[in-house]
Short mmCIF file of C-alpha atoms and ligand atoms in Angstrom, two decimals:
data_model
loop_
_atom_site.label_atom_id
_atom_site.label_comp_id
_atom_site.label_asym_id
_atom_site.label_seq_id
_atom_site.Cartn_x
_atom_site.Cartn_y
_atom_site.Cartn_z
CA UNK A 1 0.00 0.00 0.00
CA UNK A 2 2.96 2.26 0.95
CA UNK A 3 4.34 1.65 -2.50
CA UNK A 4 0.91 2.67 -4.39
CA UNK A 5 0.92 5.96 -2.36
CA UNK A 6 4.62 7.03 -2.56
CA UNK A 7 5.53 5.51 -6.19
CA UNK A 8 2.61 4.13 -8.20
CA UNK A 9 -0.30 7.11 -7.51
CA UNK A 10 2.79 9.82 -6.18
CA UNK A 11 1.14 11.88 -8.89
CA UNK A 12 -2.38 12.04 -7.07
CA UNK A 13 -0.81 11.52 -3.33
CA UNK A 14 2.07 14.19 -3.23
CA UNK A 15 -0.53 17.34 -2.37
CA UNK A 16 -0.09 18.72 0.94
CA UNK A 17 -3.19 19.81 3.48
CA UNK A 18 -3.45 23.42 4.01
CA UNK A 19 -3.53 23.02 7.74
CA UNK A 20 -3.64 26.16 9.79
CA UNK A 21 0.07 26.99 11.96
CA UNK A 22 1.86 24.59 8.57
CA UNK A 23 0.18 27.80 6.27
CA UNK A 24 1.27 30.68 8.64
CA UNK A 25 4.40 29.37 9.31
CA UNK A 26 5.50 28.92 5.53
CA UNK A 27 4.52 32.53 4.40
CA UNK A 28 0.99 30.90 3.01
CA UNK A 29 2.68 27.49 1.36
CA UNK A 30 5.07 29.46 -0.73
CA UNK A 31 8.26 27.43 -0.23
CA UNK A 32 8.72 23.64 -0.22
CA UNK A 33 7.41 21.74 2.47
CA UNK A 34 3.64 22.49 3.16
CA UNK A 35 3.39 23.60 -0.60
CA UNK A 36 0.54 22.46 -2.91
CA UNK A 37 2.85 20.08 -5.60
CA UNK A 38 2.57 23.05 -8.01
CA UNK A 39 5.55 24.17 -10.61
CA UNK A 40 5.95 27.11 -7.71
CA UNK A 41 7.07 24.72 -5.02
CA UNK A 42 9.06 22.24 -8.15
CA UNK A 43 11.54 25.29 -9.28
CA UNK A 44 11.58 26.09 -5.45
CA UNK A 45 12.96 22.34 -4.21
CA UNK A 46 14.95 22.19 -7.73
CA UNK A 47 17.29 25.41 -6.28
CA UNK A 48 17.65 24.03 -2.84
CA UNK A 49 18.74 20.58 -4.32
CA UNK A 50 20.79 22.21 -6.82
CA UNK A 51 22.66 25.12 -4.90
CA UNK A 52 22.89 23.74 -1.44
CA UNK A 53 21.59 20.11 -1.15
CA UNK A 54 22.62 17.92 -4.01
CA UNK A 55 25.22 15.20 -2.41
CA UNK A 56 28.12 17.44 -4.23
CA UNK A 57 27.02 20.42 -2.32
CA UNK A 58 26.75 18.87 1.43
CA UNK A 59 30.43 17.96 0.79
CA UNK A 60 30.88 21.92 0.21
CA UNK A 61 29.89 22.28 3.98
CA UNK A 62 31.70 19.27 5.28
CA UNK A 63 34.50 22.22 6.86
CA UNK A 64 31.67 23.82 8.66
CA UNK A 65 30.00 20.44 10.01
CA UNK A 66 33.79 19.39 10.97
CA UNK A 67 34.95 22.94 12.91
CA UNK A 68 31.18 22.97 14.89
CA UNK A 69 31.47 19.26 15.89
CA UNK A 70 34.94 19.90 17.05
CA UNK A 71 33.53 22.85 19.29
CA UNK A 72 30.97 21.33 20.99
CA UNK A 73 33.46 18.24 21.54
CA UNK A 74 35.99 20.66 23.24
CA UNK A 75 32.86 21.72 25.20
CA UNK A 76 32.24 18.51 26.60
CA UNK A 77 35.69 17.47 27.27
CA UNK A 78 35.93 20.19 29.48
CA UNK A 79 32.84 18.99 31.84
CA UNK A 80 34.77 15.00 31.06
CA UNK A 81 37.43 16.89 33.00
CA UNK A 82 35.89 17.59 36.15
CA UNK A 83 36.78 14.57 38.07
CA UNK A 84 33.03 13.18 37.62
CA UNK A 85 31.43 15.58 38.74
CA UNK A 86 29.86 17.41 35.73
CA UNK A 87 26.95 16.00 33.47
CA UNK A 88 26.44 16.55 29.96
CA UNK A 89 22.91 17.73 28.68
CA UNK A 90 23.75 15.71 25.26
CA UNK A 91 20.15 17.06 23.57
CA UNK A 92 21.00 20.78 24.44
CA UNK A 93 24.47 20.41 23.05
CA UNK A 94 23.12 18.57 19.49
CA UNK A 95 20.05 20.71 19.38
CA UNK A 96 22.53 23.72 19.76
CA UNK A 97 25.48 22.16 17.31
CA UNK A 98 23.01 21.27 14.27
CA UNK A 99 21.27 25.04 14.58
CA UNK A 100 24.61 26.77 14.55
CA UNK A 101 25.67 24.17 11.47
CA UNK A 102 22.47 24.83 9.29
CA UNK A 103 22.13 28.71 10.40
CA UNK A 104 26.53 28.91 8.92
CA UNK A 105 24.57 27.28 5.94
CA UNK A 106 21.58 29.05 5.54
CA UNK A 107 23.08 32.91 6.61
CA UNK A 108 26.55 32.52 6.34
CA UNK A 109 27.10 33.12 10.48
CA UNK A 110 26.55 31.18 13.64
CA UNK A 111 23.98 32.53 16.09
CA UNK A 112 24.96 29.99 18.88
CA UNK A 113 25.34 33.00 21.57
CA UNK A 114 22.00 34.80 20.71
CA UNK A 115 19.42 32.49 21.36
CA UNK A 116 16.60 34.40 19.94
CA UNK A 117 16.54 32.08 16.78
CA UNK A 118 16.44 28.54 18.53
CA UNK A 119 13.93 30.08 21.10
CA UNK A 120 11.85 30.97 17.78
CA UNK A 121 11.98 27.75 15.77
CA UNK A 122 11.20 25.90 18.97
CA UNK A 123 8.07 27.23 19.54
CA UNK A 124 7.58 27.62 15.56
CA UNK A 125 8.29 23.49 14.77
CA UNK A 126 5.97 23.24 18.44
CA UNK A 127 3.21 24.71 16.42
CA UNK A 128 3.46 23.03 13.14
CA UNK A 129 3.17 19.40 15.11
CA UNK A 130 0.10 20.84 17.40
CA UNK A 131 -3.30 19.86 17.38
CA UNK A 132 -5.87 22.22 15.86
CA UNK A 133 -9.71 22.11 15.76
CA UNK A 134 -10.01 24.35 12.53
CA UNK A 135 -8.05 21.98 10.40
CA UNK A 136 -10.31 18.74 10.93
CA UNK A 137 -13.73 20.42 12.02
CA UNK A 138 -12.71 23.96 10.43
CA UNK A 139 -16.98 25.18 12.13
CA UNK A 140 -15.22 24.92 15.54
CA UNK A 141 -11.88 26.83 14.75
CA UNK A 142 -13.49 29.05 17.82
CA UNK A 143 -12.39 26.29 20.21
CA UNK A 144 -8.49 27.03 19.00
CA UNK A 145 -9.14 30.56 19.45
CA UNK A 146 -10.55 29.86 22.93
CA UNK A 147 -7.44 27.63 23.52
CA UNK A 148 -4.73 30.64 22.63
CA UNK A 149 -3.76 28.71 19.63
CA UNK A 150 -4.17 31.44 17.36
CA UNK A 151 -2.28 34.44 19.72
CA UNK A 152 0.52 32.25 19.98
CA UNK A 153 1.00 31.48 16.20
CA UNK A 154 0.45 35.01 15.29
CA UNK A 155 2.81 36.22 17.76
CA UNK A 156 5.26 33.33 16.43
CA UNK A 157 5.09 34.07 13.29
CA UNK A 158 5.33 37.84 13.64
CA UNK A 159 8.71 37.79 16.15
CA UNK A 160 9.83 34.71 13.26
CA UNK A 161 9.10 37.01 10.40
CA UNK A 162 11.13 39.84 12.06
CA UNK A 163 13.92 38.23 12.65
CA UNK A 164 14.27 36.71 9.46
CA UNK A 165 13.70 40.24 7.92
CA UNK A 166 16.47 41.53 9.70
CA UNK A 167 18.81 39.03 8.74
CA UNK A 168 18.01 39.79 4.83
CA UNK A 169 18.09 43.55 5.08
CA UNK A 170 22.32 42.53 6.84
CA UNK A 171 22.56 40.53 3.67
CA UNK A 172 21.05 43.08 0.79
CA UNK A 173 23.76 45.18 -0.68
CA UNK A 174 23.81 48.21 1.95
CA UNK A 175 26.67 49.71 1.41
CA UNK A 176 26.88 50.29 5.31
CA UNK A 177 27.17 46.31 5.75
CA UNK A 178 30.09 45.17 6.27
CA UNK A 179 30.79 41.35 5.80
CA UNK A 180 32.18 39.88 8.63
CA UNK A 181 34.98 37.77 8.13
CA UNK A 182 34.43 34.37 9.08
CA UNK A 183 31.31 34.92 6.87
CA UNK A 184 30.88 31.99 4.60
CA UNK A 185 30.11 32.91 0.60
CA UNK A 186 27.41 31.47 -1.18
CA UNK A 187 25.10 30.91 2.05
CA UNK A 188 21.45 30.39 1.33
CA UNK A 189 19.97 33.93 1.34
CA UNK A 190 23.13 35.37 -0.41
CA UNK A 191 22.51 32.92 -3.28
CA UNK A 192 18.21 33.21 -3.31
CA UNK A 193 18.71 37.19 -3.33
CA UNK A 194 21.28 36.76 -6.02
CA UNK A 195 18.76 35.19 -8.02
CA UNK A 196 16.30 37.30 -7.24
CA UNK A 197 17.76 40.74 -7.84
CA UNK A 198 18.90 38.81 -11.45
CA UNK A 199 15.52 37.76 -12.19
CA UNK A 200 16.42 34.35 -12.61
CA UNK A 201 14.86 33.25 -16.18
CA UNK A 202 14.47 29.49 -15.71
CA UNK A 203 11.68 30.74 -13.06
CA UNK A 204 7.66 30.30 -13.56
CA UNK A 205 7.10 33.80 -11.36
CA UNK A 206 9.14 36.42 -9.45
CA UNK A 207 10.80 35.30 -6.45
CA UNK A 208 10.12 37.37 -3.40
CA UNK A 209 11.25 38.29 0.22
CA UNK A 210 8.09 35.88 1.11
CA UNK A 211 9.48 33.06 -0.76
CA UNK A 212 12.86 33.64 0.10
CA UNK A 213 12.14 33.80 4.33
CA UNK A 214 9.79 30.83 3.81
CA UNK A 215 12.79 28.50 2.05
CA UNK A 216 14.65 29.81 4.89
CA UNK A 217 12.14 28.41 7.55
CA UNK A 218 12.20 25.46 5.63
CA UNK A 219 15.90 24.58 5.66
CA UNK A 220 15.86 25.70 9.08
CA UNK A 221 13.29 23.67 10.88
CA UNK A 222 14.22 20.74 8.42
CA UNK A 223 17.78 21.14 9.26
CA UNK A 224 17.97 21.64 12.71
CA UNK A 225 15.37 19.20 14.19
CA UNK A 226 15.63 15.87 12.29
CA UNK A 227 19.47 15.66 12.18
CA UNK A 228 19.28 16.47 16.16
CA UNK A 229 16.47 13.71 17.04
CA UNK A 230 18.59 11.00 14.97
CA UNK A 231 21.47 11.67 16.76
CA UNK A 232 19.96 11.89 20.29
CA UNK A 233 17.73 8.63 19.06
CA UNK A 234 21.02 6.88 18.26
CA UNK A 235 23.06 7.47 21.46
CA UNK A 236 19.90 6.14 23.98
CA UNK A 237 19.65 3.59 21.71
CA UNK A 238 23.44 2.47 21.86
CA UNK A 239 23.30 3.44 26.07
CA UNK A 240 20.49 0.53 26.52
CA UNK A 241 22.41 -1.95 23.86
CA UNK A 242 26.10 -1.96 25.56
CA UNK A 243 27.14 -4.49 23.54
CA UNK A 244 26.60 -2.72 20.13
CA UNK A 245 27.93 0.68 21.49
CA UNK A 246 31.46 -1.40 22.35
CA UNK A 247 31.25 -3.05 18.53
CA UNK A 248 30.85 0.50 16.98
CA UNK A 249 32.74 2.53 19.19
CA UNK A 250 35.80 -0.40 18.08
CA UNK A 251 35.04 0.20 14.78
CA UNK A 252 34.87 4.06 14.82
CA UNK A 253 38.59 4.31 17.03
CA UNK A 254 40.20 1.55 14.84
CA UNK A 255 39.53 3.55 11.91
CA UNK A 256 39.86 6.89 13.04
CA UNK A 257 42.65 6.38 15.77
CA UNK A 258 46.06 6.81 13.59
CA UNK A 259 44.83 9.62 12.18
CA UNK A 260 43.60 11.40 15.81
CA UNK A 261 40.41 12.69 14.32
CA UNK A 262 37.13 11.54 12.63
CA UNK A 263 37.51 12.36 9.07
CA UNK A 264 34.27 13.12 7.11
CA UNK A 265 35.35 13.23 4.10
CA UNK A 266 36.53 9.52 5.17
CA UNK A 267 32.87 8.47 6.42
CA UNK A 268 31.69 9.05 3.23
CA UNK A 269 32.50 5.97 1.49
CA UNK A 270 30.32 3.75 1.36
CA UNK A 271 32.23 0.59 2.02
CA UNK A 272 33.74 1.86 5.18
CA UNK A 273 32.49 1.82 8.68
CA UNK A 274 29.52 -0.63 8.47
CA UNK A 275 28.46 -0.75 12.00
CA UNK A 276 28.02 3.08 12.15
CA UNK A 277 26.15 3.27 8.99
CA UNK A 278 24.04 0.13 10.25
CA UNK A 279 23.43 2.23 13.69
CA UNK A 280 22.43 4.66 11.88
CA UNK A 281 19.82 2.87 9.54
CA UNK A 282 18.74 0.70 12.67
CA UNK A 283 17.60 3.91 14.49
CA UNK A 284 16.31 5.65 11.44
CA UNK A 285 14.22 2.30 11.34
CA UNK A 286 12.99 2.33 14.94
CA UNK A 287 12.91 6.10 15.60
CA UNK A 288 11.89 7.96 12.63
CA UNK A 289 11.52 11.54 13.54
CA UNK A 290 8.70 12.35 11.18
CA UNK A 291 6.90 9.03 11.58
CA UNK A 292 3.86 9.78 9.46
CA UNK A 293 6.31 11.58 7.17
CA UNK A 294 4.31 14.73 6.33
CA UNK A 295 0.99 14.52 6.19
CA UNK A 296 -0.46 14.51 1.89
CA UNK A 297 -3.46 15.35 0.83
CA UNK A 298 -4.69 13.97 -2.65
CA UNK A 299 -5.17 16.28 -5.70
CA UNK A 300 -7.52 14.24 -7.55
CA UNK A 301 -10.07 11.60 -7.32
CA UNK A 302 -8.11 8.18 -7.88
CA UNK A 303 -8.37 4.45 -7.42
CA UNK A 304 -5.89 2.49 -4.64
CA UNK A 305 -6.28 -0.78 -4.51
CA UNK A 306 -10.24 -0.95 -4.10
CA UNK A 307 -10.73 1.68 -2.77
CA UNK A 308 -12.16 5.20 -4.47
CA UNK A 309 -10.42 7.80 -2.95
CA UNK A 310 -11.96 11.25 -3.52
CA UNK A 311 -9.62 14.44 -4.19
CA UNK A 312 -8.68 16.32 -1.44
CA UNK A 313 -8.37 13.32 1.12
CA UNK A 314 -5.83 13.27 3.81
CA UNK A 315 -3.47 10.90 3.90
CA UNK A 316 -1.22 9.36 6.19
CA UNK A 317 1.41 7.00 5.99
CA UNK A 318 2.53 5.37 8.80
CA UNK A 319 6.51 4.84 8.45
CA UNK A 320 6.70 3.97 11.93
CA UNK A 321 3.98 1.10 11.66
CA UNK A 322 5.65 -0.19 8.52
CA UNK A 323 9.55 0.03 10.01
CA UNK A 324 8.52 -2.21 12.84
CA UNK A 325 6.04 -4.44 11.23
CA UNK A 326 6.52 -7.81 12.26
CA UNK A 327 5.85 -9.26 8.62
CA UNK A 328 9.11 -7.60 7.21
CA UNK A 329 11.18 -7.55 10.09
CA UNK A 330 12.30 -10.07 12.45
CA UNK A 331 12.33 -8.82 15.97
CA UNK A 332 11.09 -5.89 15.07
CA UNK A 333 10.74 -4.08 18.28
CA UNK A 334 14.63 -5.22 18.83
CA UNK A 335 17.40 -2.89 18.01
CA UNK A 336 19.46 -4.77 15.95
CA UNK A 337 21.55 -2.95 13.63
CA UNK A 338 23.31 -6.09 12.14
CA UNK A 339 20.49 -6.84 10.31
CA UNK A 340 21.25 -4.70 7.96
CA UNK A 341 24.62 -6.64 7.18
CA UNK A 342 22.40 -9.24 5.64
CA UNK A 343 20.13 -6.77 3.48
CA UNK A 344 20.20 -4.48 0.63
CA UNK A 345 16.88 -2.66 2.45
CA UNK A 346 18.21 1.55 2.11
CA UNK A 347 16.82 4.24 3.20
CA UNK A 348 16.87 6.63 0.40
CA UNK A 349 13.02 5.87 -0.92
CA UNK A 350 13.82 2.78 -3.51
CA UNK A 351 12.41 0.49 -0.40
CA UNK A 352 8.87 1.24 0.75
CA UNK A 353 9.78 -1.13 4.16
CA UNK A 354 12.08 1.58 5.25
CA UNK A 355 11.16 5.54 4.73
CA UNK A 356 12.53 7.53 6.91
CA UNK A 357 12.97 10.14 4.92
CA UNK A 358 9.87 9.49 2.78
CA UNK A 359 9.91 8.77 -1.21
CA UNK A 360 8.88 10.15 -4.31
CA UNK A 361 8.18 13.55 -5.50
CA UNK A 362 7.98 14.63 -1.73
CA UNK A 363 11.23 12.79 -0.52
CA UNK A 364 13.45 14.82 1.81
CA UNK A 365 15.72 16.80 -0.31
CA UNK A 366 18.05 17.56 2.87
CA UNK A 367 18.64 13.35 2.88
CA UNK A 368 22.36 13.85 1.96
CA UNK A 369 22.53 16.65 4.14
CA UNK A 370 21.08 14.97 7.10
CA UNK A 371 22.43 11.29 6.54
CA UNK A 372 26.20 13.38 6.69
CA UNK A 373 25.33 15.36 9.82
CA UNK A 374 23.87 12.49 11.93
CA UNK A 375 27.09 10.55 11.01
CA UNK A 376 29.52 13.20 11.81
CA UNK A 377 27.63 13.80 15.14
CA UNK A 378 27.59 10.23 16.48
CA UNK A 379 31.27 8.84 14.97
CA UNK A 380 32.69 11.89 17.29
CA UNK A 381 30.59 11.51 20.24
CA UNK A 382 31.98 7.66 20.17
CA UNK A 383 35.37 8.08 19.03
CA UNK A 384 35.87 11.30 21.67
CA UNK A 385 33.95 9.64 24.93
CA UNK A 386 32.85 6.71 26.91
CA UNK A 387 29.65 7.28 27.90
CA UNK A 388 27.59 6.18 31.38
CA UNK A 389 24.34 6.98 32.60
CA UNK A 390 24.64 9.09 36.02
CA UNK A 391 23.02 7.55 39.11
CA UNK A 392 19.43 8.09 39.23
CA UNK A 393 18.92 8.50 35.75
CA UNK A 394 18.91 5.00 34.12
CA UNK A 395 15.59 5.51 32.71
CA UNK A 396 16.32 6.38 29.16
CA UNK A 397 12.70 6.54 28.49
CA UNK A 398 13.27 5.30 24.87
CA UNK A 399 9.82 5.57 23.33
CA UNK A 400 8.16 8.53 24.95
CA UNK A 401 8.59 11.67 22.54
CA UNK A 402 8.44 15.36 22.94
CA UNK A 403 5.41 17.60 21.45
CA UNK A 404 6.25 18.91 17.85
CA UNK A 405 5.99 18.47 14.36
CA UNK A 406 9.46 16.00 14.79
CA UNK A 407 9.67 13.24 17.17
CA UNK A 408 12.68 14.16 19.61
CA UNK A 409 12.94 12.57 23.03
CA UNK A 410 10.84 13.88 25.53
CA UNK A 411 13.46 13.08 28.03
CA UNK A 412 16.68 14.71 27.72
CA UNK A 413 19.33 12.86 27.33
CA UNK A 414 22.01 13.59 30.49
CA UNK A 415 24.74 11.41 30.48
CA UNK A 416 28.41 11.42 32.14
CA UNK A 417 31.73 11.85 29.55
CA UNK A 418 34.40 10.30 30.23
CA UNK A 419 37.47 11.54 27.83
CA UNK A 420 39.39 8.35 25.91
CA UNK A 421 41.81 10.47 23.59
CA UNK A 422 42.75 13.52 24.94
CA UNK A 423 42.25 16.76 22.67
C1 HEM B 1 17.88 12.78 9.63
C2 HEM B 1 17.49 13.84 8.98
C3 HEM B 1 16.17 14.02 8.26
C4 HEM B 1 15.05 13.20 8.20
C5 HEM B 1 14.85 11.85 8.86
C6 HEM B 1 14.07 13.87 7.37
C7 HEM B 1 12.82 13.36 7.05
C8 HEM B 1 11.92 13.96 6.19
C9 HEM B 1 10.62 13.41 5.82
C10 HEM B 1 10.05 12.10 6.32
C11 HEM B 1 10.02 14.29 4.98
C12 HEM B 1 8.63 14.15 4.36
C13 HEM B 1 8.67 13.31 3.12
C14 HEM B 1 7.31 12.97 2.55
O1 HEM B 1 6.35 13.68 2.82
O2 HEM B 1 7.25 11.95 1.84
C15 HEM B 1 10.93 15.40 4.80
C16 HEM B 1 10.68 16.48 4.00
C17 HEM B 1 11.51 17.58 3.90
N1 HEM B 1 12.75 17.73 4.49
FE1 HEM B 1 13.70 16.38 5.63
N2 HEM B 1 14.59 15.07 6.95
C18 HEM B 1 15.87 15.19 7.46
C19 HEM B 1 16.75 16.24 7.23
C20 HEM B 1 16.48 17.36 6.48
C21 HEM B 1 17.40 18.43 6.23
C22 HEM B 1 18.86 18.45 6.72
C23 HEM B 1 16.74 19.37 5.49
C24 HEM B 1 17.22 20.68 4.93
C25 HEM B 1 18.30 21.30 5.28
C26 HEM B 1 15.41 18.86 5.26
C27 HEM B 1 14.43 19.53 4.55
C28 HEM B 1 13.21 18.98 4.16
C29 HEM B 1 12.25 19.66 3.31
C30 HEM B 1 12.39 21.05 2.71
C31 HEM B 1 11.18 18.76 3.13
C32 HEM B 1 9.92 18.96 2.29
C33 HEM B 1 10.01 18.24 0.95
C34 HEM B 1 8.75 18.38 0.10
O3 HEM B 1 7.68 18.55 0.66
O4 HEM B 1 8.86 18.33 -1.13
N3 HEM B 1 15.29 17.65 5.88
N4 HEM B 1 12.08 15.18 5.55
#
């Protein structure tokens, strides 16, 4: 069934709803992600692949990935240090690490010290996974306005929009602005003004500051949450598995230890390091952040299976229900990650038993992206540390999540350091 909707029908399945916060937040569906599939949103996703995305152009951010892991790895050395008696908050420092990677990205700086733009996207990618009344009954929207749910999106959205303005008024050509530095080129807003101030001809309509703040929110949210959840995911997972965090963490020294440092550009290939990549798959499989992907809509009347399906019907597909179904996978509910010694089963949308990052004209475009930030994150954290859990907090609590549009923990990982190598 998963294949008809994502591959056979992906024609009549790849609409999205227009649900209330997922319109607001995206500047009225204008960017990628909560946009109808119109030729708007095509030439929109086509840029992002091709300027920033495409598998050639994660590697052209590999130095930023590789300077910000190193940071927060000094960081946490530092509390390894002090004779046991510091903790690590190991969500706060990933959250933190994949914001300040995707915000170098996406404006060309870090804003790790001013926390004004993680405070916003947390309550913004709050909103787009919250419950509202208007967008299944839309007669009883009252009840969300009773509930506050509009005051805080507006007020979201407003303090989101402002600070987003801000940021592309630094990066339009005053001649006051000066560019700092340490200021990478070709960030995302340098690039979508570029091509908007040159009228770009290959486009079906006029980009604007709307479109270009709403890719931004995209490639924000989408960078920063995800990546962050698959990484935190991974690390309870190996903490409750001992055995498999000793095979990988063997794996990950051996290769990186002559060298002194986890290479990216050495991760990359595909033949090396197995047991991380099969970590990594194994909790993609059991902890997919975005388990009913993103929620479709259809945009025409069309037949699945038996069943008439009328145009504008919602649609759900439930990755997590599939990735742990019992008919495909043996032990399902077991994490396992040497299963995937003895299968071809990938995760990049060719195999409808494992969709992580969903399929067809919808798939994640930041999969390359993601896939090389998640990698980076956890070979360091297991290369750098041995880990423990702190008295008192041996309940990982591995299934319940955190309210939002992506699955994260909803307890925060806290976990002792203890320095192998020393930097
Ligand atoms: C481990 C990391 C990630 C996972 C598991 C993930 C997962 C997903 C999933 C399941 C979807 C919905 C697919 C569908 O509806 O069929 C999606 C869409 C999307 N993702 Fe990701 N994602 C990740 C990282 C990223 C990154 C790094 C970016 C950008 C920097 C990104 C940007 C997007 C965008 C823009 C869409 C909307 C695509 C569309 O509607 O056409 N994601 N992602």
């Amino acid at each position: 069934m998963a294949q008809e909707v994502l591959k056979t029908h992906d024609l009549e399945f790849c609409g999205r709803p227009s649900f209330l916060a997922q319109k607001k937040i995206s500047y009225n569906r204008v960017a990628i992600a909560f946009s109808p599939c119109n030729d708007s949103w095509k030439a929109i996703k086509k840029i992002c692949v091709t300027h920033f995305l495409s598998s050639s152009n994660v590697s052209r951010f590999s130095s930023i990935r590789q300077f910000e892991v190193n940071q927060m790895i000094k960081e946490i050395s530092i509390q390894a240090s002090n004779n046991n008696k510091s903790v690590t908050n190991l969500d706060d420092a990933i959250l933190s690490l994949t914001n300040t990677i995707i915000s170098r990205i996406a404006f060309g700086r870090s804003y790790k010290y001013d926390k004004r733009l993680l405070g916003l996207l947390n309550e913004s990618q709050g909103l787009l996974g919250a419950f509202f009344v208007s967008d299944y009954v839309p007669f009883m929207g009252w009840i969300d306005k009773l509930r506050g749910m509009h005051s805080l999106l507006e007020r979201n959205f407003k303090k989101l929009d402002a600070f987003l303005q801000e940021i592309v008024n630094q990066h339009l050509d005053h001649p006051e602005r000066q560019k700092s530095e340490e200021e990478e080129e070709d960030n995302v807003i340098d690039v979508l003004l570029k091509l908007k101030i040159n009228k770009e001809q290959s486009f079906p309509f006029d980009l604007t500051y709307e479109h270009i703040k709403a890719v931004l929110v995209d490639i924000l949210i989408g960078g920063t949450y995800s990546s962050a959840a698959t990484s935190t995911w991974a690390m309870a997972k190996l903490l409750k598995s001992p055995k498999t965090m000793m095979k990988v963490q063997a794996e990950v020294r051996n290769f990186f230890g002559r060298k002194g440092f986890v290479d990216e550009e050495e991760i990359k290939n595909n033949n090396d390091l197995p047991y991380l990549k099969a970590v990594i798959k194994e909790t993609l499989r059991l902890q997919p952040p975005l388990p009913l992907l993103l929620t479709r809509e259809t945009n025409e009347a069309c037949k699945l299976g038996e069943y008439e399906i009328e145009a504008n019907t919602l649609v759900y597909v439930n990755a997590w229900a599939i990735q742990r179904d019992p008919e495909i996978w043996k032990n399902p509910e077991e994490f396992y990650p040497e299963r995937f010694f003895e299968s071809s089963i990938d995760f990049k949308g060719q195999d409808f038993e494992l969709t992580p990052f969903g399929s067809g004209r919808r798939v994640c475009p930041g999969l390359n992206m993601g896939v090389a930030t998640v990698e980076i994150i956890v070979a360091n954290l297991l290369f750098w540390f041995d880990w423990e859990v702190p008295i008192g907090m041996e309940d990982l609590d591995n299934n319940e999540i955190k309210p939002g549009i992506v699955h994260s923990k909803k307890n925060p990982l806290i976990l002792r350091a203890k320095n192998y190598y020393h930097i």
